[in-house]
């Protein structure tokens, strides 16, 4: 049994590995380069809106079983809130049409047989035409597997896959899209209930994990960037930081849960995805109307998803490289105009913040997906975690937790 595990990186992947290991009785030291845990999934106080906001709106689904188990293990599953069944209201800004997709709460996608619950103006045959995606080869693009046009594509497939893959769906990996379809649409409404960390990402998914680790006597060190791995034969013998270093005991292990670039710098020769895509989020200080849906799908505009939080409206725009250099004020104005018509609200531009995460996710194309390494490395006490490792899923919280769980299991199986 490993005596001590060093986890490098306190994002969701690193935290989930650390919590799993600490709960299994391992000593854990987490080393985080920045002053805050959470990585790409974090909250912070924003002076422009005078609100605590998340770096990006994160949507989970009730079928994200590893993510939910992680939240349960840190005592915050109840902090992920959503409607009692999988209902998604949508609006088309181009036509003004509104509809609700009602996937129900069953284990089977029976809603596709019910004309009243299907996407308006679609037929059963449109859904059957998606079947080549279900077990598509990882070498194929979505556009090679299914037709990327038509009402069902515009109103459901495109919004779902754009959000999940963070690339324009036709260029996306059909293998990853297939995993999403299997775990969401095909798994019935029971797996598709939208869940949001209403009190904020850090309060629900990050800080409780850090507290749990502290309470167990484990350490989470901030501003403690790992600068080099000391490789001794076929194992990691030590870690070097800016001013200090640690030597590993013979049974000690390392879980490296950092993004691809620092991972490749720490482990030369490691194959990693090398292309990334941006996500833009905009937050507005505005009290949503009573009864406004917590999540609204928007098609036919810039905005893709509109989230209503207490005191705040927030939008998400995926695959947003085209927007990262656009003047922020101009973007805020354009987005606010769309919110006004999507949510039917009045008023001048309220206090706002635009957050542009340039490297939000790896590019979920077949080429980049093929560059994802597994958790095992040539070094017998070093394991990889991260949403960009080969989880079988796109870069998501669910994929991150799966990678953390897998790395923890490999540590536990070490001899
Ligand atoms: C704007 C945005 C919106 C998103 N929306 C969704 C969504 O709706 N649903 C969903 O499921 N997912 C979403 N995601 C994806 C999700 O946030 C990520 O998949 C997940 O947070 C990745 O976690 P991670 O731990 O693998 O990596 P990271 O969060 O990148 O964590 C890596 C950590 O390692 C640290 N680090 C780096 N180098 C070192 C070093 N040398 N030493 C020590 N520490 C180091 C970093 O500081 C960081 O804290 C979104 C992401 C973004 C950016």
Short mmCIF file of C-alpha atoms and ligand atoms in Angstrom, two decimals:
data_model
loop_
_atom_site.label_atom_id
_atom_site.label_comp_id
_atom_site.label_asym_id
_atom_site.label_seq_id
_atom_site.Cartn_x
_atom_site.Cartn_y
_atom_site.Cartn_z
CA UNK A 1 0.00 0.00 0.00
CA UNK A 2 1.34 3.43 -0.94
CA UNK A 3 2.18 5.48 2.12
CA UNK A 4 1.86 8.96 0.73
CA UNK A 5 0.36 10.23 -2.50
CA UNK A 6 1.35 13.57 -3.99
CA UNK A 7 -1.44 15.01 -6.15
CA UNK A 8 -0.25 17.73 -8.52
CA UNK A 9 -3.06 20.17 -9.38
CA UNK A 10 -6.18 21.01 -7.36
CA UNK A 11 -8.68 21.11 -10.22
CA UNK A 12 -11.64 18.72 -10.14
CA UNK A 13 -9.49 15.83 -11.43
CA UNK A 14 -6.86 16.26 -8.71
CA UNK A 15 -9.40 16.91 -5.97
CA UNK A 16 -11.48 13.87 -6.87
CA UNK A 17 -8.36 11.65 -6.80
CA UNK A 18 -7.25 13.21 -3.51
CA UNK A 19 -10.64 12.76 -1.82
CA UNK A 20 -10.93 9.18 -3.02
CA UNK A 21 -7.46 8.35 -1.72
CA UNK A 22 -7.89 10.17 1.59
CA UNK A 23 -11.18 8.33 2.16
CA UNK A 24 -9.36 5.05 1.46
CA UNK A 25 -6.84 5.80 4.21
CA UNK A 26 -3.91 7.17 2.19
CA UNK A 27 -1.92 10.21 3.27
CA UNK A 28 -2.35 12.89 0.61
CA UNK A 29 -0.42 16.06 -0.22
CA UNK A 30 -2.02 18.25 -2.90
CA UNK A 31 0.26 20.78 -4.62
CA UNK A 32 -1.52 23.62 -6.44
CA UNK A 33 0.39 26.22 -8.46
CA UNK A 34 -2.12 29.04 -7.96
CA UNK A 35 -3.61 30.52 -4.81
CA UNK A 36 -7.01 28.89 -5.38
CA UNK A 37 -8.35 25.39 -5.92
CA UNK A 38 -10.78 24.52 -8.71
CA UNK A 39 -8.73 25.22 -11.85
CA UNK A 40 -11.17 25.77 -14.72
CA UNK A 41 -14.13 25.22 -12.40
CA UNK A 42 -14.03 27.96 -9.78
CA UNK A 43 -15.81 31.00 -8.34
CA UNK A 44 -14.43 34.41 -7.47
CA UNK A 45 -15.57 37.83 -6.34
CA UNK A 46 -16.05 40.15 -9.29
CA UNK A 47 -15.89 43.87 -8.55
CA UNK A 48 -17.64 44.95 -11.79
CA UNK A 49 -20.86 43.17 -10.86
CA UNK A 50 -20.23 43.16 -7.09
CA UNK A 51 -21.10 39.46 -7.14
CA UNK A 52 -19.35 36.17 -6.63
CA UNK A 53 -19.41 34.59 -10.07
CA UNK A 54 -18.16 31.38 -11.63
CA UNK A 55 -15.47 31.45 -14.30
CA UNK A 56 -18.06 29.71 -16.46
CA UNK A 57 -21.54 28.29 -16.12
CA UNK A 58 -21.17 24.57 -15.63
CA UNK A 59 -24.05 22.27 -16.46
CA UNK A 60 -24.11 18.76 -15.07
CA UNK A 61 -26.68 16.09 -15.90
CA UNK A 62 -28.25 13.61 -13.52
CA UNK A 63 -26.55 10.81 -15.49
CA UNK A 64 -23.08 12.16 -14.60
CA UNK A 65 -22.71 9.40 -12.05
CA UNK A 66 -19.04 9.90 -11.16
CA UNK A 67 -19.52 13.64 -10.69
CA UNK A 68 -22.55 13.03 -8.48
CA UNK A 69 -20.69 10.40 -6.45
CA UNK A 70 -17.86 12.90 -5.98
CA UNK A 71 -20.33 15.55 -4.77
CA UNK A 72 -21.86 12.96 -2.42
CA UNK A 73 -18.42 12.06 -1.07
CA UNK A 74 -17.78 15.70 -0.12
CA UNK A 75 -21.32 16.13 1.24
CA UNK A 76 -22.67 18.54 -1.36
CA UNK A 77 -24.84 16.51 -3.71
CA UNK A 78 -27.84 18.55 -2.57
CA UNK A 79 -26.03 21.68 -3.80
CA UNK A 80 -26.52 20.49 -7.40
CA UNK A 81 -30.05 21.60 -8.14
CA UNK A 82 -32.41 21.31 -11.06
CA UNK A 83 -35.97 20.51 -12.11
CA UNK A 84 -37.55 17.20 -11.08
CA UNK A 85 -37.64 15.94 -14.65
CA UNK A 86 -35.57 16.54 -17.75
CA UNK A 87 -37.33 19.56 -19.24
CA UNK A 88 -35.44 22.02 -21.41
CA UNK A 89 -37.20 25.15 -22.62
CA UNK A 90 -35.81 26.56 -25.88
CA UNK A 91 -36.26 29.74 -27.87
CA UNK A 92 -35.26 30.45 -31.46
CA UNK A 93 -34.20 34.10 -31.66
CA UNK A 94 -34.52 34.08 -35.45
CA UNK A 95 -38.18 33.06 -35.57
CA UNK A 96 -39.33 33.82 -32.00
CA UNK A 97 -40.58 30.23 -31.70
CA UNK A 98 -40.52 28.70 -28.21
CA UNK A 99 -40.77 25.04 -27.27
CA UNK A 100 -39.99 22.69 -24.45
CA UNK A 101 -38.15 19.43 -24.81
CA UNK A 102 -39.55 17.04 -22.22
CA UNK A 103 -37.41 13.94 -21.85
CA UNK A 104 -39.47 12.79 -18.85
CA UNK A 105 -37.89 10.84 -16.01
CA UNK A 106 -37.71 7.29 -17.36
CA UNK A 107 -34.77 5.05 -18.16
CA UNK A 108 -35.66 4.75 -21.84
CA UNK A 109 -35.95 7.50 -24.48
CA UNK A 110 -39.68 6.85 -24.95
CA UNK A 111 -40.29 10.55 -25.56
CA UNK A 112 -39.15 10.16 -29.19
CA UNK A 113 -42.34 8.16 -29.82
CA UNK A 114 -44.55 10.93 -28.46
CA UNK A 115 -45.21 13.69 -30.98
CA UNK A 116 -46.13 16.15 -28.22
CA UNK A 117 -42.83 15.68 -26.38
CA UNK A 118 -40.51 15.58 -29.38
CA UNK A 119 -38.80 18.65 -30.78
CA UNK A 120 -41.54 20.44 -32.77
CA UNK A 121 -41.68 19.67 -36.49
CA UNK A 122 -39.60 16.48 -36.18
CA UNK A 123 -40.53 12.85 -36.93
CA UNK A 124 -39.42 9.54 -35.45
CA UNK A 125 -37.32 8.90 -38.58
CA UNK A 126 -35.19 11.98 -37.78
CA UNK A 127 -34.21 10.41 -34.45
CA UNK A 128 -33.51 7.00 -36.00
CA UNK A 129 -31.18 8.74 -38.45
CA UNK A 130 -28.91 9.58 -35.49
CA UNK A 131 -28.20 5.89 -34.80
CA UNK A 132 -24.87 5.76 -36.75
CA UNK A 133 -23.51 8.09 -34.09
CA UNK A 134 -24.16 5.70 -31.21
CA UNK A 135 -21.14 3.44 -31.76
CA UNK A 136 -19.25 5.54 -34.30
CA UNK A 137 -15.54 4.97 -34.83
CA UNK A 138 -13.30 7.42 -32.96
CA UNK A 139 -11.61 8.16 -36.28
CA UNK A 140 -14.82 9.58 -37.77
CA UNK A 141 -16.11 13.11 -37.54
CA UNK A 142 -19.72 13.76 -36.56
CA UNK A 143 -20.29 15.14 -40.06
CA UNK A 144 -19.16 11.78 -41.54
CA UNK A 145 -21.58 9.82 -39.36
CA UNK A 146 -24.83 11.80 -39.56
CA UNK A 147 -26.37 14.56 -41.67
CA UNK A 148 -25.74 17.86 -39.90
CA UNK A 149 -28.77 19.77 -41.17
CA UNK A 150 -32.51 19.92 -40.65
CA UNK A 151 -34.86 20.82 -37.84
CA UNK A 152 -33.77 18.15 -35.35
CA UNK A 153 -30.14 19.05 -35.92
CA UNK A 154 -30.74 22.79 -35.50
CA UNK A 155 -32.98 22.49 -32.45
CA UNK A 156 -31.40 19.64 -30.49
CA UNK A 157 -28.36 17.87 -31.92
CA UNK A 158 -26.36 21.01 -32.63
CA UNK A 159 -26.98 22.67 -29.22
CA UNK A 160 -26.30 19.41 -27.34
CA UNK A 161 -23.10 18.49 -29.19
CA UNK A 162 -21.79 22.06 -29.32
CA UNK A 163 -22.12 22.30 -25.53
CA UNK A 164 -20.56 18.89 -24.94
CA UNK A 165 -17.73 18.99 -27.50
CA UNK A 166 -16.97 22.73 -27.60
CA UNK A 167 -16.34 22.51 -31.36
CA UNK A 168 -18.66 23.00 -34.32
CA UNK A 169 -20.38 19.57 -34.23
CA UNK A 170 -19.66 18.43 -37.84
CA UNK A 171 -15.89 18.65 -37.18
CA UNK A 172 -16.18 16.98 -33.77
CA UNK A 173 -15.19 13.44 -32.87
CA UNK A 174 -18.08 11.07 -33.65
CA UNK A 175 -16.70 8.69 -31.00
CA UNK A 176 -16.98 11.34 -28.27
CA UNK A 177 -20.37 12.48 -29.57
CA UNK A 178 -21.53 8.85 -29.45
CA UNK A 179 -20.52 8.60 -25.79
CA UNK A 180 -22.59 11.72 -25.06
CA UNK A 181 -25.62 10.37 -26.93
CA UNK A 182 -25.36 6.99 -25.15
CA UNK A 183 -25.08 8.59 -21.72
CA UNK A 184 -27.75 11.26 -22.25
CA UNK A 185 -30.45 10.96 -24.92
CA UNK A 186 -30.36 7.15 -25.06
CA UNK A 187 -30.34 6.79 -21.28
CA UNK A 188 -33.75 8.46 -20.98
CA UNK A 189 -34.86 11.50 -19.01
CA UNK A 190 -33.59 9.98 -15.78
CA UNK A 191 -30.02 10.65 -16.97
CA UNK A 192 -30.72 14.08 -18.46
CA UNK A 193 -32.02 16.23 -15.61
CA UNK A 194 -30.00 19.46 -15.74
CA UNK A 195 -28.11 20.22 -12.52
CA UNK A 196 -26.44 23.47 -11.56
CA UNK A 197 -24.28 24.46 -8.59
CA UNK A 198 -26.62 27.32 -7.68
CA UNK A 199 -24.52 28.54 -4.77
CA UNK A 200 -21.43 28.61 -7.01
CA UNK A 201 -18.89 26.10 -8.30
CA UNK A 202 -16.37 26.66 -5.51
CA UNK A 203 -18.97 26.40 -2.74
CA UNK A 204 -20.39 23.16 -4.11
CA UNK A 205 -17.59 21.31 -5.91
CA UNK A 206 -14.29 22.70 -4.66
CA UNK A 207 -14.09 24.19 -1.15
CA UNK A 208 -15.84 21.25 0.58
CA UNK A 209 -13.25 18.90 -0.93
CA UNK A 210 -10.39 21.07 0.36
CA UNK A 211 -12.07 21.20 3.80
CA UNK A 212 -12.54 17.44 3.84
CA UNK A 213 -8.85 16.95 3.09
CA UNK A 214 -7.82 19.41 5.82
CA UNK A 215 -10.18 17.78 8.33
CA UNK A 216 -8.53 14.45 7.65
CA UNK A 217 -5.14 16.00 8.30
CA UNK A 218 -4.06 16.02 4.64
CA UNK A 219 -2.35 19.05 3.14
CA UNK A 220 -3.41 21.26 0.25
CA UNK A 221 -0.57 23.65 -0.51
CA UNK A 222 -1.28 26.73 -2.63
CA UNK A 223 1.36 28.63 -4.60
CA UNK A 224 3.25 25.30 -4.65
CA UNK A 225 3.94 24.73 -8.33
CA UNK A 226 5.73 21.53 -9.21
CA UNK A 227 8.61 22.61 -11.47
CA UNK A 228 10.21 19.23 -12.15
CA UNK A 229 9.81 15.52 -11.53
CA UNK A 230 12.91 13.74 -10.35
CA UNK A 231 12.89 10.51 -12.34
CA UNK A 232 14.90 7.68 -10.80
CA UNK A 233 14.90 4.59 -13.02
CA UNK A 234 11.31 3.60 -13.73
CA UNK A 235 9.76 5.68 -10.96
CA UNK A 236 9.40 9.22 -9.71
CA UNK A 237 11.90 9.70 -6.88
CA UNK A 238 11.08 13.29 -5.97
CA UNK A 239 9.31 16.55 -6.79
CA UNK A 240 10.96 19.93 -7.19
CA UNK A 241 9.18 23.18 -6.40
CA UNK A 242 10.52 26.74 -6.65
CA UNK A 243 12.32 26.81 -3.30
CA UNK A 244 11.95 23.32 -1.94
CA UNK A 245 11.84 19.69 -2.93
CA UNK A 246 10.50 16.42 -1.58
CA UNK A 247 11.95 12.94 -1.84
CA UNK A 248 9.47 10.11 -2.33
CA UNK A 249 9.57 6.98 -0.18
CA UNK A 250 9.64 3.58 -1.91
CA UNK A 251 5.84 3.17 -1.61
CA UNK A 252 4.88 6.76 -2.40
CA UNK A 253 2.99 7.67 -5.55
CA UNK A 254 2.18 10.72 -7.68
CA UNK A 255 -1.06 11.64 -9.44
CA UNK A 256 -0.36 14.35 -11.99
CA UNK A 257 -3.62 16.24 -12.62
CA UNK A 258 -2.43 19.32 -14.49
CA UNK A 259 -3.50 20.57 -17.97
CA UNK A 260 -1.75 19.23 -21.10
CA UNK A 261 0.90 21.96 -21.43
CA UNK A 262 2.36 21.72 -17.92
CA UNK A 263 1.99 17.92 -18.08
CA UNK A 264 4.13 17.79 -21.23
CA UNK A 265 6.67 20.16 -19.69
CA UNK A 266 6.96 17.98 -16.56
CA UNK A 267 7.09 14.74 -18.51
CA UNK A 268 8.98 15.30 -21.78
CA UNK A 269 7.84 12.98 -24.54
CA UNK A 270 4.29 12.74 -23.19
CA UNK A 271 1.73 12.78 -25.99
CA UNK A 272 -1.03 15.31 -25.26
CA UNK A 273 -3.71 17.23 -27.15
CA UNK A 274 -2.17 20.42 -28.49
CA UNK A 275 -5.17 22.41 -29.70
CA UNK A 276 -7.79 24.07 -27.55
CA UNK A 277 -11.05 26.00 -27.89
CA UNK A 278 -12.40 28.98 -26.00
CA UNK A 279 -15.65 29.40 -24.07
CA UNK A 280 -17.10 32.87 -23.41
CA UNK A 281 -19.38 33.52 -20.46
CA UNK A 282 -21.11 36.78 -19.70
CA UNK A 283 -22.65 37.62 -16.35
CA UNK A 284 -25.20 40.38 -15.68
CA UNK A 285 -26.29 41.72 -12.32
CA UNK A 286 -30.05 41.34 -12.76
CA UNK A 287 -32.78 39.73 -10.66
CA UNK A 288 -34.51 37.11 -12.83
CA UNK A 289 -38.28 37.27 -12.98
CA UNK A 290 -40.19 34.93 -10.69
CA UNK A 291 -40.67 31.64 -12.53
CA UNK A 292 -37.88 32.19 -15.05
CA UNK A 293 -36.43 28.84 -16.03
CA UNK A 294 -32.99 28.22 -14.46
CA UNK A 295 -31.74 27.17 -17.89
CA UNK A 296 -32.95 28.21 -21.33
CA UNK A 297 -31.58 26.88 -24.62
CA UNK A 298 -31.19 29.62 -27.21
CA UNK A 299 -30.75 29.02 -30.93
CA UNK A 300 -30.41 31.42 -33.83
CA UNK A 301 -28.19 33.94 -32.02
CA UNK A 302 -24.87 34.42 -30.30
CA UNK A 303 -26.11 33.18 -26.94
CA UNK A 304 -26.43 29.40 -26.58
CA UNK A 305 -27.57 28.89 -23.00
CA UNK A 306 -29.07 31.37 -20.56
CA UNK A 307 -28.82 30.56 -16.86
CA UNK A 308 -30.82 32.32 -14.14
CA UNK A 309 -29.19 32.53 -10.70
CA UNK A 310 -30.35 34.54 -7.69
CA UNK A 311 -29.42 38.14 -8.61
CA UNK A 312 -27.69 37.21 -11.86
CA UNK A 313 -28.29 36.19 -15.46
CA UNK A 314 -25.41 34.39 -17.17
CA UNK A 315 -24.85 33.10 -20.67
CA UNK A 316 -22.54 30.55 -22.21
CA UNK A 317 -21.10 30.66 -25.72
CA UNK A 318 -19.04 27.62 -26.73
CA UNK A 319 -16.48 27.18 -29.52
CA UNK A 320 -15.89 30.89 -29.03
CA UNK A 321 -12.42 31.51 -30.51
CA UNK A 322 -14.09 33.95 -32.93
CA UNK A 323 -15.17 36.12 -29.99
CA UNK A 324 -12.11 36.28 -27.76
CA UNK A 325 -10.68 39.38 -29.41
CA UNK A 326 -13.98 41.20 -29.85
CA UNK A 327 -14.23 44.34 -27.64
CA UNK A 328 -15.76 43.33 -24.33
CA UNK A 329 -18.27 46.20 -24.12
CA UNK A 330 -19.52 45.43 -27.64
CA UNK A 331 -19.93 41.78 -26.69
CA UNK A 332 -21.77 42.63 -23.47
CA UNK A 333 -24.17 44.91 -25.39
CA UNK A 334 -24.86 42.29 -28.08
CA UNK A 335 -25.44 39.56 -25.50
CA UNK A 336 -27.69 41.75 -23.35
CA UNK A 337 -29.84 42.56 -26.39
CA UNK A 338 -30.31 38.82 -26.98
CA UNK A 339 -31.09 38.17 -23.30
CA UNK A 340 -33.78 40.83 -23.44
CA UNK A 341 -35.60 39.04 -26.20
CA UNK A 342 -34.88 35.48 -25.00
CA UNK A 343 -35.98 36.11 -21.41
CA UNK A 344 -38.49 38.87 -22.19
CA UNK A 345 -36.84 41.35 -19.81
CA UNK A 346 -36.54 45.13 -20.05
CA UNK A 347 -33.84 47.58 -19.14
CA UNK A 348 -30.49 49.10 -20.08
CA UNK A 349 -27.28 47.10 -19.82
CA UNK A 350 -26.84 46.28 -16.10
CA UNK A 351 -23.40 45.81 -14.45
CA UNK A 352 -21.71 43.02 -16.38
CA UNK A 353 -18.63 40.88 -16.67
CA UNK A 354 -17.37 38.94 -19.69
CA UNK A 355 -15.08 35.97 -18.92
CA UNK A 356 -13.12 34.55 -21.82
CA UNK A 357 -11.44 31.22 -21.13
CA UNK A 358 -9.17 30.86 -24.13
CA UNK A 359 -8.08 27.30 -23.46
CA UNK A 360 -11.35 26.11 -21.93
CA UNK A 361 -11.17 22.58 -23.36
CA UNK A 362 -9.01 20.53 -25.71
CA UNK A 363 -10.33 20.51 -29.27
CA UNK A 364 -12.68 17.51 -29.41
CA UNK A 365 -11.82 16.49 -32.97
CA UNK A 366 -10.76 12.92 -33.94
CA UNK A 367 -7.16 14.09 -34.42
CA UNK A 368 -6.85 15.70 -30.97
CA UNK A 369 -8.82 12.92 -29.29
CA UNK A 370 -6.23 10.46 -30.62
CA UNK A 371 -3.52 12.33 -28.69
CA UNK A 372 -5.04 11.67 -25.26
CA UNK A 373 -2.88 9.42 -23.08
CA UNK A 374 -4.23 6.89 -20.60
CA UNK A 375 -3.65 7.17 -16.86
CA UNK A 376 -0.71 4.73 -16.75
CA UNK A 377 2.80 6.07 -17.49
CA UNK A 378 6.14 4.29 -17.97
CA UNK A 379 6.92 5.32 -14.39
CA UNK A 380 5.35 2.78 -12.09
CA UNK A 381 4.36 5.22 -9.31
CA UNK A 382 3.14 8.02 -11.60
CA UNK A 383 -0.44 8.22 -12.88
CA UNK A 384 -2.16 10.85 -14.99
CA UNK A 385 -5.52 12.49 -14.45
CA UNK A 386 -7.24 15.38 -16.21
CA UNK A 387 -10.22 16.00 -18.46
CA UNK A 388 -7.83 15.76 -21.43
CA UNK A 389 -6.63 12.24 -20.62
CA UNK A 390 -8.30 9.32 -22.36
CA UNK A 391 -11.57 9.22 -20.43
CA UNK A 392 -13.79 8.38 -23.41
CA UNK A 393 -15.66 11.64 -22.79
CA UNK A 394 -15.13 15.21 -23.93
CA UNK A 395 -13.60 17.72 -21.47
CA UNK A 396 -16.24 17.77 -18.75
CA UNK A 397 -16.58 17.58 -14.99
CA UNK A 398 -17.77 14.00 -15.39
CA UNK A 399 -14.66 13.13 -17.41
CA UNK A 400 -12.45 14.89 -14.86
CA UNK A 401 -13.89 12.95 -11.94
CA UNK A 402 -13.64 9.69 -13.90
CA UNK A 403 -9.98 10.41 -14.54
CA UNK A 404 -9.36 11.22 -10.87
CA UNK A 405 -11.14 8.04 -9.80
CA UNK A 406 -9.15 5.96 -12.27
CA UNK A 407 -5.82 7.40 -11.12
CA UNK A 408 -6.80 6.77 -7.48
CA UNK A 409 -7.73 3.16 -8.29
CA UNK A 410 -4.36 2.65 -9.98
CA UNK A 411 -2.57 3.99 -6.91
CA UNK A 412 -4.58 1.60 -4.73
CA UNK A 413 -3.67 -1.31 -7.02
CA UNK A 414 0.07 -0.49 -6.82
CA UNK A 415 2.31 -3.20 -5.44
C1 LIG B 1 -15.80 28.32 -19.23
C2 LIG B 1 -15.92 26.85 -19.03
C3 LIG B 1 -17.17 26.25 -19.05
C4 LIG B 1 -17.28 24.87 -18.85
N1 LIG B 1 -18.52 24.32 -18.83
C5 LIG B 1 -18.65 23.02 -18.48
C6 LIG B 1 -19.93 22.46 -18.30
O1 LIG B 1 -20.95 23.12 -18.49
N2 LIG B 1 -20.03 21.16 -17.89
C7 LIG B 1 -18.92 20.40 -17.67
O2 LIG B 1 -19.07 19.23 -17.28
N3 LIG B 1 -17.67 20.89 -17.87
C8 LIG B 1 -17.51 22.19 -18.25
N4 LIG B 1 -16.27 22.71 -18.43
C9 LIG B 1 -15.09 21.82 -18.33
C10 LIG B 1 -14.60 21.63 -16.90
O3 LIG B 1 -14.45 22.87 -16.26
C11 LIG B 1 -13.24 20.94 -16.93
O4 LIG B 1 -13.38 19.71 -17.62
C12 LIG B 1 -12.66 20.63 -15.56
O5 LIG B 1 -12.77 21.71 -14.69
C13 LIG B 1 -11.18 20.25 -15.73
O6 LIG B 1 -10.62 19.91 -14.48
P1 LIG B 1 -9.14 19.37 -14.39
O7 LIG B 1 -8.85 19.14 -12.95
O8 LIG B 1 -8.95 18.22 -15.31
O9 LIG B 1 -8.20 20.54 -14.95
P2 LIG B 1 -7.96 22.03 -14.40
O10 LIG B 1 -9.23 22.58 -13.90
O11 LIG B 1 -7.26 22.75 -15.49
O12 LIG B 1 -7.01 21.85 -13.13
C14 LIG B 1 -5.61 21.71 -13.23
C15 LIG B 1 -4.98 22.37 -12.01
O13 LIG B 1 -3.56 22.13 -12.05
C16 LIG B 1 -2.91 23.31 -11.61
N5 LIG B 1 -1.52 23.24 -12.11
C17 LIG B 1 -1.07 23.42 -13.37
N6 LIG B 1 0.27 23.23 -13.41
C18 LIG B 1 0.67 22.92 -12.16
C19 LIG B 1 1.94 22.59 -11.57
N7 LIG B 1 3.06 22.52 -12.29
N8 LIG B 1 1.99 22.34 -10.22
C20 LIG B 1 0.86 22.39 -9.45
N9 LIG B 1 -0.36 22.68 -9.98
C21 LIG B 1 -0.46 22.93 -11.31
C22 LIG B 1 -3.75 24.42 -12.22
O14 LIG B 1 -3.50 25.66 -11.59
C23 LIG B 1 -5.18 23.88 -11.98
O15 LIG B 1 -5.67 24.27 -10.72
C24 LIG B 1 -16.12 24.07 -18.66
C25 LIG B 1 -14.85 24.68 -18.67
C26 LIG B 1 -14.76 26.04 -18.85
C27 LIG B 1 -13.39 26.68 -18.83
#
